[in-house]
Amino acid sequence: MIRRNARKMMPIAALAIGAGFGTTVHSGAAAAAETTDVVRSGAAEDTYSSSARPTYNFGSSPTVVAGRQGGDTMVAFFKFKVAAPGTGATVKGAKVTLTRDAKNLPGSLSLSRVADTAWTEASLSGKSAPKLGGVVATAKPAATANAVTFDVSSVVKGAGTYTFAVTSTVANTPARFRSAEASTGQPSLDVTVSRPVATKPVEGTKPTTPVTTQPTTQPTTPAPTEPTSPAECKVDAKLVPSCGVLWGAAAGGFSDVPRDEALKTFEAKSGRTSTIYHTYHKGDELFPTKAEIAMTNDPANPRTLMLNWKVGYGTTWANVAKGAQDARIDRLATYLKANFATKPFFMVLHHEPENDVNPAAGSGQTAKDYAAMFRHTVTRLKADGVNNAVFVVAYMNYEKWNNTSWWGDLYPGDDVVDWVGVDTYNNAQPGGFHYGDFNYLMNRTNDPKFPGFYNWATTKHPAKPIMVAEWGVYDSSATVQGKNKAAVYATVLPQLAKMPQIKGLVYFETAKDQSGHDIRMDDTPEALAGFQKIAADPRFNVKL
């Protein structure tokens, strides 16, 4: 299930202008052509200083403030990290956009360059604030303008770390902007670049890594593609289909509706049985439950289970790895052998571990502790005679975590991981945070060192099938429009066809997640129709 904390990074992604949604750039000599993209970076750090409160730190605030109030002068600071735009790309311009959060804006604002890029939002205060450089741009917004834009083309010429400060000399009317911690309207740096486009690859050359793109306008429906799987696709002992893709769902999230009932409703609306039935368990809970087992025994609707287990619930990963929860593991093993011993099923061990990592040495919750917990649990269950569990590691696909120094330490090892999984969500609001197509859903990144999840998994673990263990689309628009979700859904099938290592696709459905997002596929008739087109595709005709 989704867990969202304060977002410190907005993804870098190309907003296609005059190019198709989900454009892929190919290498090779070709007739000259050019496309213009906008590479968007969210604020990696943002905060503000206060002259009246010189020791205060505001790094976790959902707003940043710039201006004067009484005897207090406040300065807003923003740090952006821009990735290399790509071979042959030329930077044409750049702008910083800040969204008004509350109150009226002052009649004049200035944006200055800050040479010091080492400051952090967690430590910056009035006493430690970096020195401001020359003014780069000024703005004279209307008092109730939704956003303020500054032209920073004279500064931003390519990849690098850029820091700016916003000030105002207008008395008693400070500007309040939404920070990276806000749920919408986070600061952004948009870099406009032109790229050469190959219209006809040279014979024998290989395509380059797909460029993640996002449209500046509503995406158009891609041309339909031929189904990739024949009628007789079957699974092996590790539930890997010989062709096609396993279809699944976790329905009724964050509601009181019984999960099996919610799934059946989801299946009726979508028009397809969910071959994978995803549920969640923790600690000393014994599973699968009788209701879950019954769902696998329905001859008319064959299903397999994907059971998420937080074996370390109430303790630490390090303690599990040391054997402190062996009694818990053994008890579950005994239950499985007595109640569900023959049918293969997916077991996800503590999905989305990134949110629970404490990198401090000795915390018991480091990334390496997670890997050790995963390894110990798998080894123990197998030693106890559980032979039908197919083990999945499920990441969060959130840029803030992918960029950390410890993220790579989470992987438990190819010998104990059967499938590499990911939980990933898109926003259907045009231009909103995490807005994009299916390729963006799988490959978003804002760090040139991280190629995107699908690219990472297929490079680092090429022998492992990929499970999209949770995916969904929500719409953060002030007024939800059905065409928004439908447009994102329309990109799934053609782009899924270009990601052959994805062997499982499991939708997470809820009317309201922790952030209030509606991830139902039927919140509007247009969205439902778009989702039903995905579900009807024969590539999901996989037999258990």
Coordinates of C-alpha atoms in Angstrom, one line a residue:
M1 CA 0.0 0.0 0.0
I2 CA 1.1 3.6 -0.5
R3 CA 2.9 5.5 2.1
R4 CA 3.9 9.0 1.3
N5 CA 6.0 11.4 3.3
A6 CA 7.1 14.9 2.6
R7 CA 8.4 15.0 -1.0
K8 CA 11.8 16.6 -1.2
M9 CA 12.4 16.0 -4.9
M10 CA 10.2 16.6 -7.9
P11 CA 11.3 14.3 -10.8
I12 CA 13.3 15.5 -13.7
A13 CA 11.3 14.5 -16.8
A14 CA 10.9 15.8 -20.3
L15 CA 7.7 17.6 -21.1
A16 CA 7.2 16.8 -24.8
I17 CA 6.5 19.8 -27.0
G18 CA 5.8 18.8 -30.6
A19 CA 6.8 15.2 -29.9
G20 CA 4.8 12.1 -29.1
F21 CA 4.0 11.1 -25.6
G22 CA 6.7 8.7 -24.3
T23 CA 9.2 9.6 -27.0
T24 CA 12.2 7.3 -27.4
V25 CA 15.3 8.7 -28.9
H26 CA 17.2 6.3 -31.2
S27 CA 20.9 6.4 -32.2
G28 CA 22.1 6.3 -35.8
A29 CA 22.4 8.7 -38.7
A30 CA 19.2 10.2 -39.8
A31 CA 17.6 13.1 -41.6
A32 CA 18.0 16.3 -39.5
A33 CA 15.1 17.0 -37.2
E34 CA 14.6 18.7 -33.8
T35 CA 12.3 18.6 -30.9
T36 CA 11.9 20.9 -27.9
D37 CA 11.6 19.5 -24.4
V38 CA 11.3 21.0 -21.0
V39 CA 13.4 19.2 -18.3
R40 CA 11.7 19.8 -14.9
S41 CA 13.6 19.7 -11.6
G42 CA 11.9 20.0 -8.2
A43 CA 13.7 21.7 -5.3
A44 CA 16.2 19.3 -3.8
E45 CA 16.4 21.7 -0.8
D46 CA 14.3 24.7 0.2
T47 CA 13.8 26.8 3.3
Y48 CA 13.9 30.4 4.5
S49 CA 15.8 32.5 7.0
S50 CA 14.4 35.1 9.5
S51 CA 16.3 38.0 10.9
A52 CA 14.1 38.2 14.0
R53 CA 14.6 34.5 14.7
P54 CA 18.2 34.0 13.7
T55 CA 18.6 30.5 15.2
Y56 CA 15.4 29.0 13.9
N57 CA 15.4 26.5 11.1
F58 CA 12.4 26.1 8.8
G59 CA 13.5 23.3 6.6
S60 CA 10.5 21.1 7.2
S61 CA 7.9 23.8 6.7
P62 CA 5.4 23.3 3.8
T63 CA 5.9 27.0 3.0
V64 CA 8.8 29.3 2.3
V65 CA 8.6 33.0 3.0
A66 CA 10.3 35.9 1.4
G67 CA 9.8 39.6 2.4
R68 CA 9.4 41.9 5.4
Q69 CA 6.9 41.7 8.3
G70 CA 7.4 44.4 11.0
G71 CA 11.1 44.2 11.9
D72 CA 11.6 40.7 10.5
T73 CA 13.2 40.2 7.1
M74 CA 12.8 36.8 5.6
V75 CA 14.7 35.3 2.7
A76 CA 13.6 32.2 0.8
F77 CA 16.3 29.8 -0.5
F78 CA 16.0 27.1 -3.2
K79 CA 18.4 24.5 -4.5
F80 CA 17.9 22.7 -7.8
K81 CA 19.9 19.8 -9.2
V82 CA 19.7 19.6 -13.0
A83 CA 20.7 16.5 -14.8
A84 CA 22.6 16.5 -18.1
P85 CA 20.0 17.1 -20.9
G86 CA 21.6 14.5 -23.1
T87 CA 23.9 14.2 -26.0
G88 CA 23.4 16.8 -28.6
A89 CA 20.9 18.8 -26.6
T90 CA 21.1 22.6 -26.5
V91 CA 19.8 24.6 -23.5
K92 CA 17.5 27.3 -24.8
G93 CA 16.2 28.8 -21.6
A94 CA 15.2 28.2 -18.0
K95 CA 12.7 29.5 -15.5
V96 CA 12.0 29.1 -11.8
T97 CA 8.3 28.8 -10.9
L98 CA 7.0 29.3 -7.3
T99 CA 3.3 28.7 -6.4
R100 CA 1.6 31.1 -4.0
D101 CA 0.5 29.3 -0.8
A102 CA -1.6 31.9 1.1
K103 CA -2.0 35.6 1.7
N104 CA -1.4 38.3 -1.0
L105 CA 1.9 38.6 -2.8
P106 CA 4.0 41.8 -2.6
G107 CA 4.1 44.0 -5.6
S108 CA 7.8 43.3 -6.3
L109 CA 10.1 40.3 -5.8
S110 CA 13.7 39.7 -6.7
L111 CA 15.6 36.4 -7.3
S112 CA 19.3 36.4 -6.7
R113 CA 22.0 33.9 -7.4
V114 CA 23.6 32.1 -4.4
A115 CA 27.2 30.9 -5.1
D116 CA 27.2 28.6 -2.1
T117 CA 25.6 25.3 -2.9
A118 CA 26.7 23.4 0.2
W119 CA 23.9 24.7 2.5
T120 CA 21.1 22.3 3.5
E121 CA 17.6 23.0 4.5
A122 CA 18.1 21.0 7.7
S123 CA 20.8 23.4 9.0
L124 CA 20.2 26.8 7.4
S125 CA 19.2 29.6 9.7
G126 CA 19.4 33.4 9.9
K127 CA 22.9 33.1 11.4
S128 CA 24.2 30.5 8.9
A129 CA 22.4 31.7 5.7
P130 CA 24.7 31.9 2.7
K131 CA 25.6 35.2 1.1
L132 CA 23.4 36.5 -1.7
G133 CA 24.9 37.3 -5.1
G134 CA 23.6 39.6 -7.8
V135 CA 19.9 39.8 -8.8
V136 CA 19.2 37.5 -11.7
A137 CA 15.5 38.4 -12.3
T138 CA 12.7 40.4 -10.8
A139 CA 8.9 40.0 -10.9
K140 CA 5.9 42.3 -10.2
P141 CA 3.1 39.8 -9.7
A142 CA -0.6 40.6 -9.1
A143 CA -1.5 40.3 -5.4
T144 CA -3.5 37.1 -6.0
A145 CA -1.5 35.6 -8.8
N146 CA -1.4 31.8 -8.6
A147 CA 2.4 31.6 -9.2
V148 CA 5.5 33.7 -9.9
T149 CA 8.0 32.9 -12.6
F150 CA 11.6 34.1 -12.8
D151 CA 13.7 33.9 -16.0
V152 CA 17.0 32.3 -15.0
S153 CA 18.3 31.6 -18.6
S154 CA 21.3 33.8 -17.9
V155 CA 22.4 31.4 -15.1
V156 CA 21.3 27.9 -16.0
K157 CA 23.2 26.6 -19.0
G158 CA 23.3 22.9 -18.4
A159 CA 23.7 20.2 -15.8
G160 CA 24.7 21.3 -12.3
T161 CA 23.5 22.5 -8.9
Y162 CA 21.8 25.9 -8.8
T163 CA 20.8 27.8 -5.7
F164 CA 18.8 31.0 -5.6
A165 CA 17.3 33.3 -3.0
V166 CA 14.1 35.3 -3.2
T167 CA 13.6 38.6 -1.4
S168 CA 11.2 41.5 -1.3
T169 CA 11.6 45.0 0.1
V170 CA 7.8 45.6 0.3
A171 CA 6.8 46.3 3.9
N172 CA 4.4 44.0 5.7
T173 CA 3.5 41.9 2.7
P174 CA 5.8 38.8 2.7
A175 CA 5.3 36.3 -0.1
R176 CA 4.4 32.8 1.0
F177 CA 5.2 30.0 -1.5
R178 CA 4.6 26.3 -1.3
S179 CA 7.7 24.3 -0.5
A180 CA 8.8 20.8 -1.7
E181 CA 7.0 19.5 1.4
A182 CA 3.7 20.7 0.1
S183 CA 1.3 18.2 -1.5
T184 CA 0.9 20.3 -4.7
G185 CA 2.5 23.3 -6.3
Q186 CA 6.1 22.5 -5.3
P187 CA 8.9 24.8 -6.6
S188 CA 10.2 23.8 -10.1
L189 CA 13.1 24.7 -12.4
D190 CA 12.1 24.1 -16.0
V191 CA 15.0 24.0 -18.5
T192 CA 13.9 24.2 -22.2
V193 CA 16.2 22.2 -24.4
S194 CA 16.3 21.3 -28.1
R195 CA 17.3 17.9 -29.2
P196 CA 18.2 16.3 -32.5
V197 CA 15.7 13.6 -33.4
A198 CA 16.6 10.6 -35.6
T199 CA 13.8 9.9 -37.9
K200 CA 15.3 6.7 -39.3
P201 CA 17.9 4.7 -37.4
V202 CA 20.8 3.2 -39.3
E203 CA 20.6 -0.5 -39.9
G204 CA 22.1 -2.5 -37.1
T205 CA 22.3 0.2 -34.5
K206 CA 20.8 -0.2 -31.1
P207 CA 18.3 2.2 -29.5
T208 CA 19.5 4.3 -26.7
T209 CA 17.9 4.3 -23.2
P210 CA 14.4 5.7 -23.4
V211 CA 14.0 9.3 -22.5
T212 CA 11.2 9.7 -19.9
T213 CA 8.8 12.3 -21.2
Q214 CA 5.8 14.2 -19.9
P215 CA 3.5 16.3 -22.1
T216 CA 2.8 20.0 -21.6
T217 CA -0.6 19.3 -22.9
Q218 CA -3.0 16.4 -22.5
P219 CA -1.4 13.3 -23.9
T220 CA -2.9 11.9 -27.1
T221 CA -4.0 8.3 -27.3
P222 CA -1.1 6.2 -28.7
A223 CA -1.8 4.0 -31.8
P224 CA -3.0 0.5 -30.7
T225 CA -0.4 -2.2 -30.7
E226 CA -0.7 -5.8 -31.4
P227 CA -1.1 -8.1 -28.4
T228 CA 2.3 -9.5 -27.4
S229 CA 1.1 -12.9 -26.1
P230 CA -0.5 -15.9 -27.7
A231 CA -3.5 -17.6 -26.1
E232 CA -1.6 -20.3 -24.2
C233 CA 0.7 -18.5 -21.7
K234 CA 1.4 -20.5 -18.6
V235 CA 3.5 -20.0 -15.4
D236 CA 6.4 -22.0 -14.2
A237 CA 7.3 -23.0 -10.6
K238 CA 8.3 -19.4 -9.8
L239 CA 5.1 -18.1 -11.3
V240 CA 6.9 -16.6 -14.3
P241 CA 4.7 -16.7 -17.3
S242 CA 6.0 -18.2 -20.5
C243 CA 4.5 -15.2 -22.3
G244 CA 2.3 -12.4 -21.5
V245 CA 1.9 -10.6 -18.2
L246 CA 0.1 -11.6 -14.9
W247 CA -2.8 -9.3 -14.1
G248 CA -3.6 -8.4 -10.5
A249 CA -5.0 -6.0 -8.0
A250 CA -5.1 -5.0 -4.3
A251 CA -8.7 -3.6 -4.1
G252 CA -10.5 -1.7 -1.4
G253 CA -7.4 -0.2 0.2
F254 CA -7.9 1.9 3.4
S255 CA -11.5 0.9 3.6
D256 CA -13.7 -1.4 5.8
V257 CA -14.8 -3.5 2.8
P258 CA -13.6 -7.1 3.1
R259 CA -10.7 -7.4 0.7
D260 CA -12.1 -10.4 -1.2
E261 CA -15.4 -8.6 -1.7
A262 CA -13.6 -5.5 -2.9
L263 CA -11.6 -7.6 -5.3
K264 CA -14.6 -9.2 -6.8
T265 CA -16.2 -5.8 -7.3
F266 CA -13.0 -4.6 -8.9
E267 CA -13.0 -7.6 -11.2
A268 CA -16.6 -7.0 -12.2
K269 CA -16.0 -3.4 -13.1
S270 CA -12.7 -4.0 -14.9
G271 CA -14.0 -7.0 -16.8
R272 CA -11.1 -9.3 -15.9
T273 CA -10.3 -11.7 -13.1
S274 CA -7.3 -10.6 -11.1
T275 CA -4.9 -13.5 -11.4
I276 CA -2.8 -12.0 -8.6
Y277 CA -4.8 -11.2 -5.4
H278 CA -2.6 -8.9 -3.3
T279 CA -3.1 -8.6 0.5
Y280 CA -1.1 -7.4 3.5
H281 CA -0.1 -8.9 6.8
K282 CA 2.2 -8.1 9.7
G283 CA 3.9 -9.6 12.8
D284 CA 2.2 -12.7 14.3
E285 CA -0.7 -12.7 11.9
L286 CA -1.2 -16.2 10.3
F287 CA -1.9 -16.2 6.6
P288 CA -3.3 -16.8 4.1
T289 CA -6.7 -16.5 5.8
K290 CA -9.5 -18.8 5.0
A291 CA -11.1 -16.1 2.8
E292 CA -7.8 -15.6 0.9
I293 CA -7.5 -19.4 0.4
A294 CA -11.0 -19.5 -0.9
M295 CA -10.2 -17.0 -3.5
T296 CA -7.5 -19.4 -4.9
N297 CA -10.0 -22.3 -4.9
D298 CA -12.5 -20.6 -7.3
P299 CA -12.4 -22.9 -10.4
A300 CA -14.2 -20.3 -12.5
N301 CA -11.7 -17.5 -11.6
P302 CA -8.2 -19.0 -11.0
R303 CA -6.1 -16.7 -8.8
T304 CA -2.8 -16.8 -6.9
L305 CA -1.9 -14.8 -3.8
M306 CA 0.6 -12.1 -3.3
L307 CA 1.0 -11.8 0.5
N308 CA 2.9 -8.9 2.0
W309 CA 4.4 -9.7 5.4
K310 CA 6.1 -7.3 7.8
V311 CA 7.9 -10.0 9.7
G312 CA 9.8 -7.3 11.7
Y313 CA 6.6 -5.7 13.0
G314 CA 7.2 -4.4 16.6
T315 CA 10.9 -5.0 16.4
T316 CA 13.9 -4.1 14.1
W317 CA 15.2 -5.7 11.0
A318 CA 18.5 -6.4 12.7
N319 CA 16.7 -8.4 15.5
V320 CA 14.9 -10.5 12.8
A321 CA 18.3 -11.2 11.1
K322 CA 19.8 -12.2 14.4
G323 CA 17.1 -14.8 15.0
A324 CA 15.0 -12.9 17.6
Q325 CA 11.8 -13.6 15.6
D326 CA 12.5 -17.2 14.6
A327 CA 9.6 -18.4 16.7
R328 CA 7.3 -16.0 14.6
I329 CA 8.8 -17.3 11.3
D330 CA 8.5 -21.0 12.4
R331 CA 4.9 -20.5 13.6
L332 CA 4.0 -19.1 10.1
A333 CA 5.8 -22.0 8.4
T334 CA 3.9 -24.5 10.4
Y335 CA 0.6 -22.8 9.5
L336 CA 1.6 -22.7 5.8
K337 CA 2.5 -26.3 5.6
A338 CA -0.8 -27.3 7.3
N339 CA -3.1 -25.0 5.3
F340 CA -1.4 -23.9 2.0
A341 CA 1.4 -26.2 1.2
T342 CA 1.1 -26.9 -2.5
K343 CA 0.0 -23.9 -4.5
P344 CA 2.8 -21.4 -5.3
F345 CA 2.3 -17.9 -4.0
F346 CA 4.1 -14.6 -4.0
M347 CA 5.5 -13.4 -0.6
V348 CA 6.7 -9.8 -0.4
L349 CA 8.8 -9.1 2.7
H350 CA 8.2 -5.6 4.1
H351 CA 7.3 -3.7 0.9
E352 CA 8.6 -0.2 0.5
P353 CA 11.4 -0.5 3.0
E354 CA 12.9 2.8 2.1
N355 CA 10.3 4.7 4.3
D356 CA 11.5 2.8 7.4
V357 CA 15.3 3.0 6.9
N358 CA 17.3 4.7 9.6
P359 CA 20.8 5.0 8.2
A360 CA 22.4 5.6 11.7
A361 CA 24.8 2.9 12.6
G362 CA 23.3 0.6 15.3
S363 CA 19.7 1.7 14.6
G364 CA 18.8 -1.9 13.6
Q365 CA 16.9 -0.3 10.6
T366 CA 19.7 0.4 8.1
A367 CA 19.4 -0.7 4.5
K368 CA 21.9 -3.5 5.2
D369 CA 19.7 -4.6 8.1
Y370 CA 16.8 -4.9 5.8
A371 CA 18.7 -7.0 3.3
A372 CA 19.9 -9.3 6.2
M373 CA 16.3 -9.6 7.5
F374 CA 15.0 -10.5 4.1
R375 CA 17.8 -13.1 3.6
H376 CA 17.3 -14.6 7.1
T377 CA 13.5 -14.9 6.7
V378 CA 13.8 -16.6 3.3
T379 CA 16.4 -19.0 4.5
R380 CA 14.5 -19.8 7.7
L381 CA 11.2 -20.4 5.8
K382 CA 12.9 -22.7 3.3
A383 CA 14.7 -24.6 6.1
D384 CA 11.2 -25.0 7.8
G385 CA 10.0 -26.7 4.6
V386 CA 8.0 -23.9 3.0
N387 CA 8.7 -24.6 -0.7
N388 CA 5.9 -22.9 -2.4
A389 CA 6.7 -19.3 -1.6
V390 CA 8.0 -17.1 -4.4
F391 CA 9.9 -14.2 -2.8
V392 CA 9.5 -10.6 -4.0
V393 CA 11.5 -7.5 -3.0
A394 CA 9.2 -4.4 -3.5
Y395 CA 10.8 -1.0 -3.8
M396 CA 9.0 2.4 -3.5
N397 CA 10.2 4.1 -6.7
Y398 CA 10.5 7.5 -5.1
E399 CA 13.4 9.7 -6.3
K400 CA 14.4 10.9 -2.8
W401 CA 15.2 7.4 -1.8
N402 CA 16.7 6.2 -5.1
N403 CA 19.3 9.0 -4.8
T404 CA 20.5 8.1 -1.3
S405 CA 23.9 6.5 -0.7
W406 CA 22.3 3.5 1.0
W407 CA 19.6 2.6 -1.5
G408 CA 21.7 0.0 -3.2
D409 CA 22.3 -1.8 0.1
L410 CA 18.6 -2.8 0.3
Y411 CA 18.9 -5.6 -2.3
P412 CA 19.1 -8.9 -0.4
G413 CA 20.8 -10.9 -3.2
D414 CA 19.8 -12.8 -6.3
D415 CA 19.9 -16.1 -4.5
V416 CA 17.0 -15.1 -2.2
V417 CA 15.0 -12.8 -4.5
D418 CA 12.8 -14.5 -7.2
W419 CA 11.1 -11.3 -8.5
V420 CA 12.2 -7.6 -8.3
G421 CA 9.2 -5.6 -7.5
V422 CA 8.2 -1.9 -7.4
D423 CA 5.3 0.2 -6.1
T424 CA 4.8 3.3 -8.3
Y425 CA 2.1 5.9 -8.8
N426 CA 1.4 8.6 -11.4
N427 CA -0.5 11.9 -11.2
A428 CA -2.9 12.5 -14.1
Q429 CA -3.0 16.3 -13.4
P430 CA -1.2 17.9 -16.4
G431 CA 2.0 19.4 -15.2
G432 CA 1.4 18.2 -11.6
F433 CA 3.9 16.4 -9.3
H434 CA 4.6 13.0 -10.7
Y435 CA 2.6 13.6 -13.9
G436 CA 3.5 11.3 -16.8
D437 CA 2.9 8.3 -18.9
F438 CA 3.6 4.6 -18.2
N439 CA 7.3 4.9 -19.2
Y440 CA 7.6 7.7 -16.6
L441 CA 5.8 5.5 -14.1
M442 CA 8.6 2.9 -14.5
N443 CA 11.6 5.1 -15.3
R444 CA 11.3 8.4 -13.5
T445 CA 14.5 9.9 -12.1
N446 CA 16.0 13.2 -11.2
D447 CA 19.6 12.0 -10.8
P448 CA 21.8 11.2 -13.8
K449 CA 23.4 8.4 -11.8
F450 CA 20.0 6.6 -11.5
P451 CA 18.6 5.5 -14.9
G452 CA 15.1 4.8 -13.7
F453 CA 13.7 1.7 -12.0
Y454 CA 13.0 -0.5 -15.1
N455 CA 16.4 0.4 -16.6
W456 CA 18.1 -0.2 -13.2
A457 CA 16.5 -3.6 -12.7
T458 CA 17.1 -4.9 -16.2
T459 CA 20.7 -3.8 -16.0
K460 CA 21.6 -4.9 -12.5
H461 CA 19.3 -8.0 -12.3
P462 CA 18.7 -9.1 -15.9
A463 CA 17.6 -12.6 -15.0
K464 CA 14.9 -11.5 -12.6
P465 CA 11.3 -10.9 -13.7
I466 CA 9.8 -7.5 -12.7
M467 CA 6.7 -7.3 -10.6
V468 CA 4.8 -4.0 -10.6
A469 CA 3.5 -4.9 -7.2
E470 CA 1.5 -1.7 -6.8
W471 CA 0.6 0.8 -9.4
G472 CA -2.1 3.4 -9.8
V473 CA -3.1 6.8 -11.2
Y474 CA -4.6 9.7 -9.3
D475 CA -5.6 13.2 -10.4
S476 CA -4.6 16.1 -8.2
S477 CA -6.5 18.6 -10.4
A478 CA -8.7 21.0 -8.5
T479 CA -11.5 19.7 -10.6
V480 CA -11.0 16.1 -11.6
Q481 CA -11.4 15.4 -15.3
G482 CA -11.9 11.9 -16.5
K483 CA -9.9 12.5 -19.6
N484 CA -6.8 13.0 -17.5
K485 CA -6.7 9.4 -16.1
A486 CA -7.9 8.0 -19.4
A487 CA -5.0 9.6 -21.2
V488 CA -2.4 8.1 -18.8
Y489 CA -4.1 4.7 -19.1
A490 CA -3.9 4.9 -22.9
T491 CA -0.1 4.8 -22.7
V492 CA 0.1 1.6 -20.7
L493 CA -0.3 -1.1 -23.4
P494 CA 2.0 0.4 -26.1
Q495 CA 4.7 1.2 -23.6
L496 CA 4.4 -2.1 -21.6
A497 CA 5.1 -3.8 -24.9
K498 CA 8.5 -2.2 -24.8
M499 CA 9.3 -3.5 -21.3
P500 CA 9.4 -7.3 -21.8
Q501 CA 10.9 -7.9 -18.3
I502 CA 7.6 -6.8 -16.6
K503 CA 5.8 -10.1 -15.9
G504 CA 3.3 -8.9 -13.4
L505 CA 1.1 -5.8 -13.2
V506 CA -1.0 -5.3 -9.9
Y507 CA -3.2 -2.2 -9.5
F508 CA -3.7 -0.7 -6.0
E509 CA -7.3 0.6 -5.7
T510 CA -8.5 3.0 -3.0
A511 CA -10.9 5.9 -2.8
K512 CA -8.5 7.8 -0.5
D513 CA -4.9 7.0 0.4
Q514 CA -2.8 8.6 3.2
S515 CA -2.5 11.8 1.1
G516 CA -6.1 11.9 0.1
H517 CA -5.6 10.6 -3.5
D518 CA -8.4 8.8 -5.2
I519 CA -6.7 5.9 -7.1
R520 CA -9.9 4.1 -8.2
M521 CA -9.9 3.2 -11.8
D522 CA -13.6 4.1 -12.0
D523 CA -13.8 7.5 -10.3
T524 CA -15.1 8.8 -13.7
P525 CA -16.7 7.0 -16.6
E526 CA -13.9 8.1 -18.9
A527 CA -11.3 6.6 -16.5
L528 CA -13.1 3.3 -16.2
A529 CA -13.4 3.0 -20.0
G530 CA -9.7 3.6 -20.4
F531 CA -8.9 1.1 -17.7
Q532 CA -11.2 -1.5 -19.2
K533 CA -9.3 -1.3 -22.5
I534 CA -6.1 -2.3 -20.6
A535 CA -7.8 -5.1 -18.8
A536 CA -9.3 -6.5 -22.1
D537 CA -5.9 -7.0 -23.7
P538 CA -5.1 -10.7 -24.4
R539 CA -1.6 -10.4 -23.2
F540 CA -3.0 -10.9 -19.7
N541 CA -4.5 -14.2 -20.6
V542 CA -2.0 -16.1 -18.5
K543 CA -3.1 -19.6 -17.1
L544 CA -2.0 -20.6 -13.7

